[in-house]
Amino acid sequence: MVTPVSRVGAEAAAEVHAVVSAAFAARPVLDPPADALSETPESIARALSRHGGLLATVAGKPAGALLFAPSDGVVFLRRFGVAPEAQGAGVAGALVGAALEEAAKGGFSGVVVLAREELPDTIAFWRRHGFAEIRRHAPYVELARWLPRAYPAPDADTMRGLGSQLAGILRAGDLVTLTGQLGAGKTTFTQGLGAGLGVRGDVTSPTFVIARVHPSLADGPALVHVDAYRLGGIDELDDLDLDTSLDEAVTVVEWGEGVAEGLSEDRLEVRIVRATGSDAVDEDPRQVVVLPVGPRWRGVTLI
Ligand SMILES: Nc1ncnc2c1ncn2[C@@H]1O[C@H](COP(=O)(O)OP(=O)(O)OP(=O)(O)O)[C@@H](O)[C@H]1O
Ligand SMILES: [Mg+2]
């Protein structure tokens, strides 16, 4: 069933307040109590008139709500709640999806929530929706999901340029995973990264070696270029006896999806995509989609 979710302002304060009060009253009693319980229709109206919120309905009745609170380029979701009688109807997931869309439209770099440490189910809910813990300040756990950015890459030079620009936000210990079809431009992108980092040696397809190390020409991090196709798992990287430690290098894994997941909580996922799948590049130019994952990217502005 599709749950309709609408963007609302102060006009919906009474409904939002009713949902939030019912949702938070139904939760376990916490010490200190959830601030949400002290909201009034007036305080909700003030928050809604400033930054708006979302209201989900089931069979025409208010079923879930949240308030937006932008701060420093990200948007916090506050007072996220589903009415007890509407639990299990997919309302929470629909709210998360709509919030991510709104945040992307608003040009925010991420969506952040605060969850109470005492509520592991709530924390697990956010993790299932792609949020990762970025810090703790008792009694809260702060979780964030960053938003992907897409950049057009109509030709190989643009692809190299994007890699080179992205190198500007990378530092030692970072992991970049690169995915895209055969011939998508993954190695071309990595050449740009290498140029941007100022490393030695031509970056070529690592097809005949599992990993190649390009030392820095200055005193920056080396570039470790890995062909994950030939790698059983990233632990094997540790066994390769590269003459650099991954903590001191920027590691780029081609075909990194799957292999790289789980190995590092922090990573920059780069996907090279074509919208229609047509082989004619003029009709269907490539796009580079960059998705930061994990706490490392808090406060980092993408290119
Ligand atoms: N954005 C782009 N638009 C059009 N052509 C591109 C683009 N980026 C790279 N190319 C060209 O596509 C070809 C394949 O590029 P590349 O070797 O980088 O792909 P790859 O994804 O690494 O391939 P493989 O899957 O074999 O590892 C090259 O000829 C390259 O110049
Ligand atoms: Mg390649």
XYZ file of C-alpha atoms and ligand atoms in Angstrom:
335
model
C 0.000 0.000 0.000
C 1.261 3.454 -0.829
C 1.208 5.858 2.085
C 0.609 9.426 0.927
C 3.089 11.844 2.470
C 2.684 15.601 2.096
C 4.896 18.514 2.846
C 3.072 20.654 5.410
C 3.396 23.990 7.185
C 1.788 25.573 10.241
C -1.736 24.870 8.918
C -1.211 21.204 9.824
C 0.049 21.892 13.365
C -2.926 20.301 15.137
C -2.651 17.057 13.169
C 1.128 16.876 13.439
C 0.927 17.560 17.163
C -1.679 14.820 17.647
C 0.467 12.257 15.801
C 3.706 13.236 17.555
C 2.088 13.195 21.019
C 0.468 9.807 20.456
C 3.647 8.314 18.974
C 5.946 9.470 21.750
C 3.468 8.660 24.538
C 3.413 5.057 23.295
C 7.200 4.662 23.634
C 8.946 3.315 26.707
C 9.303 5.925 29.448
C 12.758 7.469 29.291
C 14.808 9.433 31.749
C 15.093 12.282 30.943
C 11.753 12.113 29.107
C 11.623 12.722 25.359
C 11.390 16.480 24.621
C 8.689 15.651 22.106
C 6.243 15.094 24.974
C 6.440 18.749 25.935
C 5.467 20.011 22.470
C 2.209 21.949 22.184
C 0.213 22.686 19.033
C 1.698 26.198 19.257
C 5.326 25.043 19.458
C 4.722 22.650 16.563
C 3.101 25.465 14.556
C 6.169 27.660 15.132
C 8.534 24.900 13.993
C 6.395 24.134 10.940
C 6.170 27.765 9.916
C 9.964 28.045 10.039
C 11.066 24.923 8.159
C 8.020 22.783 7.428
C 7.519 19.098 7.978
C 5.870 15.987 6.598
C 2.520 14.437 7.364
C 1.652 10.883 6.299
C -1.923 9.684 6.159
C -3.490 6.234 6.124
C -7.072 6.043 4.871
C -7.235 9.819 5.127
C -6.210 9.888 8.790
C -2.957 11.439 10.075
C -0.612 8.524 10.721
C 2.948 9.795 10.825
C 4.825 13.068 10.978
C 8.178 14.773 11.279
C 9.625 18.273 11.443
C 12.539 19.546 9.346
C 15.353 21.428 11.037
C 18.127 22.520 8.686
C 21.563 23.143 10.176
C 24.964 23.597 8.500
C 24.077 22.119 5.126
C 22.281 19.065 6.523
C 18.686 18.651 7.578
C 17.711 17.104 10.922
C 14.478 15.137 11.137
C 12.833 15.968 14.475
C 9.786 14.521 16.213
C 9.736 11.572 13.829
C 6.721 9.544 14.893
C 4.097 7.080 13.732
C 0.726 6.888 15.497
C 0.378 3.610 17.448
C -2.686 2.498 15.471
C -0.811 3.003 12.187
C 2.264 0.930 13.117
C 3.258 -1.783 10.669
C 1.677 -0.089 7.639
C 4.925 1.138 6.126
C 4.354 4.701 7.311
C 7.826 5.129 8.801
C 9.545 3.938 5.620
C 7.374 6.232 3.509
C 8.313 9.186 5.718
C 12.026 8.386 5.413
C 11.762 8.119 1.622
C 9.883 11.413 1.356
C 12.331 13.132 3.725
C 15.307 12.002 1.612
C 13.607 13.350 -1.516
C 12.858 16.682 0.120
C 16.429 16.939 1.382
C 17.810 16.236 -2.090
C 15.494 18.860 -3.599
C 16.635 21.330 -0.974
C 20.282 20.770 -1.929
C 21.262 19.408 1.505
C 24.297 17.143 1.803
C 22.656 14.778 4.263
C 19.812 13.851 6.559
C 20.546 13.522 10.277
C 18.538 12.061 13.155
C 19.054 11.841 16.895
C 17.989 8.574 18.499
C 17.923 7.783 22.204
C 20.696 5.392 23.224
C 18.191 3.417 25.286
C 16.153 2.508 22.197
C 18.156 -0.041 20.187
C 15.162 -0.827 17.960
C 14.972 2.782 16.877
C 18.702 2.823 16.138
C 18.326 -0.431 14.179
C 15.468 1.148 12.205
C 17.698 4.010 11.060
C 20.538 1.644 10.215
C 18.204 -0.411 8.042
C 17.417 2.792 6.199
C 21.061 3.425 5.402
C 21.906 5.732 8.299
C 25.267 5.351 10.061
C 26.242 6.530 13.509
C 28.335 9.672 13.274
C 28.656 10.532 16.972
C 27.250 10.047 20.437
C 26.356 12.689 22.954
C 24.431 11.087 25.784
C 21.581 10.340 25.803
C 21.633 10.622 22.014
C 23.154 8.737 19.121
C 23.453 10.906 16.029
C 22.942 9.030 12.762
C 23.305 10.387 9.253
C 22.673 9.351 5.728
C 24.467 11.435 3.120
C 22.853 12.197 -0.205
C 24.322 11.222 -3.558
C 25.519 13.902 -5.945
C 25.468 13.317 -9.708
C 27.896 14.930 -12.139
C 27.601 14.740 -15.926
C 30.637 13.161 -17.615
C 30.053 13.504 -21.363
C 33.629 12.548 -22.299
C 36.811 10.983 -20.967
C 38.451 14.338 -20.184
C 35.526 15.359 -17.998
C 35.768 11.975 -16.307
C 39.445 12.562 -15.553
C 38.661 16.088 -14.359
C 36.054 14.802 -11.925
C 38.544 12.303 -10.499
C 41.099 15.033 -10.134
C 38.668 17.354 -8.342
C 37.503 14.609 -6.039
C 41.105 13.950 -5.021
C 40.922 17.331 -3.323
C 38.639 16.012 -0.569
C 40.548 12.761 0.009
C 43.171 12.025 2.617
C 45.265 9.090 3.823
C 43.161 6.115 4.917
C 40.244 6.876 2.599
C 38.577 4.193 0.520
C 36.885 4.864 -2.815
C 34.782 2.150 -4.423
C 34.242 2.422 -8.151
C 31.466 0.602 -9.911
C 30.183 0.731 -13.453
C 29.803 -1.570 -16.416
C 32.720 -2.888 -18.394
C 34.395 0.059 -20.078
C 32.351 2.611 -18.094
C 35.370 4.770 -17.389
C 36.489 3.529 -13.973
C 40.170 3.500 -14.844
C 39.839 6.889 -16.567
C 38.333 8.303 -13.377
C 41.180 6.771 -11.341
C 43.714 8.429 -13.662
C 42.167 11.736 -12.657
C 42.383 10.808 -8.988
C 46.057 9.951 -9.446
C 46.708 13.268 -11.168
C 44.840 15.159 -8.455
C 46.760 13.387 -5.692
C 50.055 13.941 -7.503
C 51.245 10.342 -7.574
C 53.925 8.647 -9.646
C 53.354 6.286 -12.540
C 50.661 5.912 -15.146
C 47.382 4.684 -13.808
C 46.345 1.845 -16.093
C 43.885 -0.962 -15.828
C 45.056 -3.182 -12.964
C 43.775 -6.246 -14.808
C 47.030 -8.162 -14.686
C 47.851 -7.335 -11.108
C 45.587 -7.350 -8.112
C 46.786 -4.024 -6.801
C 49.261 -1.372 -7.842
C 50.785 1.249 -5.571
C 51.480 4.736 -6.908
C 53.641 6.614 -4.409
C 53.120 10.322 -3.897
C 55.461 12.656 -5.735
C 55.239 15.055 -2.787
C 54.451 14.087 0.779
C 50.792 13.232 0.240
C 49.161 9.820 0.423
C 49.997 7.109 -2.110
C 47.280 5.774 -4.404
C 46.553 2.053 -4.128
C 44.604 0.930 -7.198
C 42.892 -2.413 -6.736
C 41.134 -4.700 -9.162
C 38.513 -6.285 -6.953
C 37.578 -8.709 -9.699
C 40.673 -10.676 -8.877
C 40.377 -10.262 -5.171
C 38.442 -12.725 -3.045
C 37.901 -10.225 -0.276
C 39.512 -7.098 0.966
C 41.344 -8.983 3.760
C 43.464 -10.410 0.973
C 44.746 -6.897 0.431
C 46.473 -7.046 3.790
C 48.241 -10.216 2.670
C 49.586 -8.706 -0.512
C 52.589 -7.138 1.134
C 52.155 -3.803 -0.614
C 54.948 -1.438 0.304
C 52.498 0.960 1.862
C 49.950 0.678 4.611
C 46.348 1.323 3.606
C 46.153 3.825 6.472
C 48.704 5.924 4.669
C 47.168 5.647 1.219
C 44.020 6.467 -0.681
C 42.674 3.094 -1.829
C 40.561 2.848 -4.959
C 38.804 -0.433 -5.629
C 37.397 -0.958 -9.144
C 34.234 -3.047 -8.990
C 34.262 -2.323 -5.305
C 30.622 -2.930 -4.515
C 30.121 -5.980 -2.382
C 33.830 -6.520 -1.885
C 34.300 -3.251 -0.098
C 31.104 -3.234 1.882
C 31.569 -4.338 5.429
C 35.289 -3.780 5.257
C 35.105 -0.127 5.998
C 32.299 1.823 7.552
C 33.638 4.903 5.815
C 33.875 4.944 2.087
C 33.129 7.061 -0.937
C 30.981 5.104 -3.356
C 31.450 6.268 -6.934
C 29.088 4.825 -9.530
C 29.414 5.448 -13.222
C 25.956 5.165 -14.740
C 24.160 5.537 -18.053
C 20.486 6.379 -17.884
C 19.131 4.321 -20.770
C 21.739 1.655 -21.345
C 22.170 2.711 -24.981
C 25.698 2.169 -26.270
C 25.733 5.443 -28.156
C 27.584 7.790 -25.824
C 26.153 10.913 -27.500
C 22.629 9.766 -26.789
C 23.336 8.531 -23.316
C 26.293 10.292 -21.744
C 27.791 8.916 -18.567
C 27.143 10.324 -15.159
C 29.265 10.002 -12.072
C 27.227 9.512 -8.912
C 29.102 10.038 -5.662
C 27.704 8.762 -2.357
C 29.647 9.292 0.850
C 29.022 6.608 3.495
C 29.945 6.806 7.174
C 31.020 9.384 9.754
C 34.207 10.363 7.894
C 32.179 12.644 5.620
C 30.522 14.759 8.293
C 31.115 18.372 7.333
C 32.909 17.437 4.101
C 31.636 19.318 1.073
C 31.719 17.292 -2.108
C 32.911 18.849 -5.341
N 32.801 9.899 -19.536
C 33.189 9.251 -20.649
N 32.517 9.387 -21.790
C 32.903 8.714 -22.894
N 33.957 7.870 -22.955
C 34.670 7.692 -21.844
C 34.321 8.367 -20.636
N 35.190 7.982 -19.685
C 36.043 7.127 -20.258
N 35.756 6.932 -21.558
C 36.426 6.023 -22.515
O 35.872 4.712 -22.326
C 36.881 3.725 -22.522
C 36.952 2.782 -21.325
O 37.425 3.503 -20.199
P 38.063 2.801 -18.924
O 39.140 1.869 -19.310
O 38.394 3.901 -17.986
O 36.817 1.961 -18.386
P 36.770 0.901 -17.173
O 35.457 1.104 -16.541
O 37.973 1.036 -16.336
O 36.797 -0.447 -17.946
P 37.004 -1.954 -17.358
O 35.644 -2.395 -17.027
O 37.584 -2.679 -18.527
O 37.941 -1.843 -16.193
C 38.175 4.474 -22.783
O 38.380 4.521 -24.156
C 37.905 5.867 -22.211
O 38.666 6.866 -22.876
Mg 39.357 -0.480 -15.654
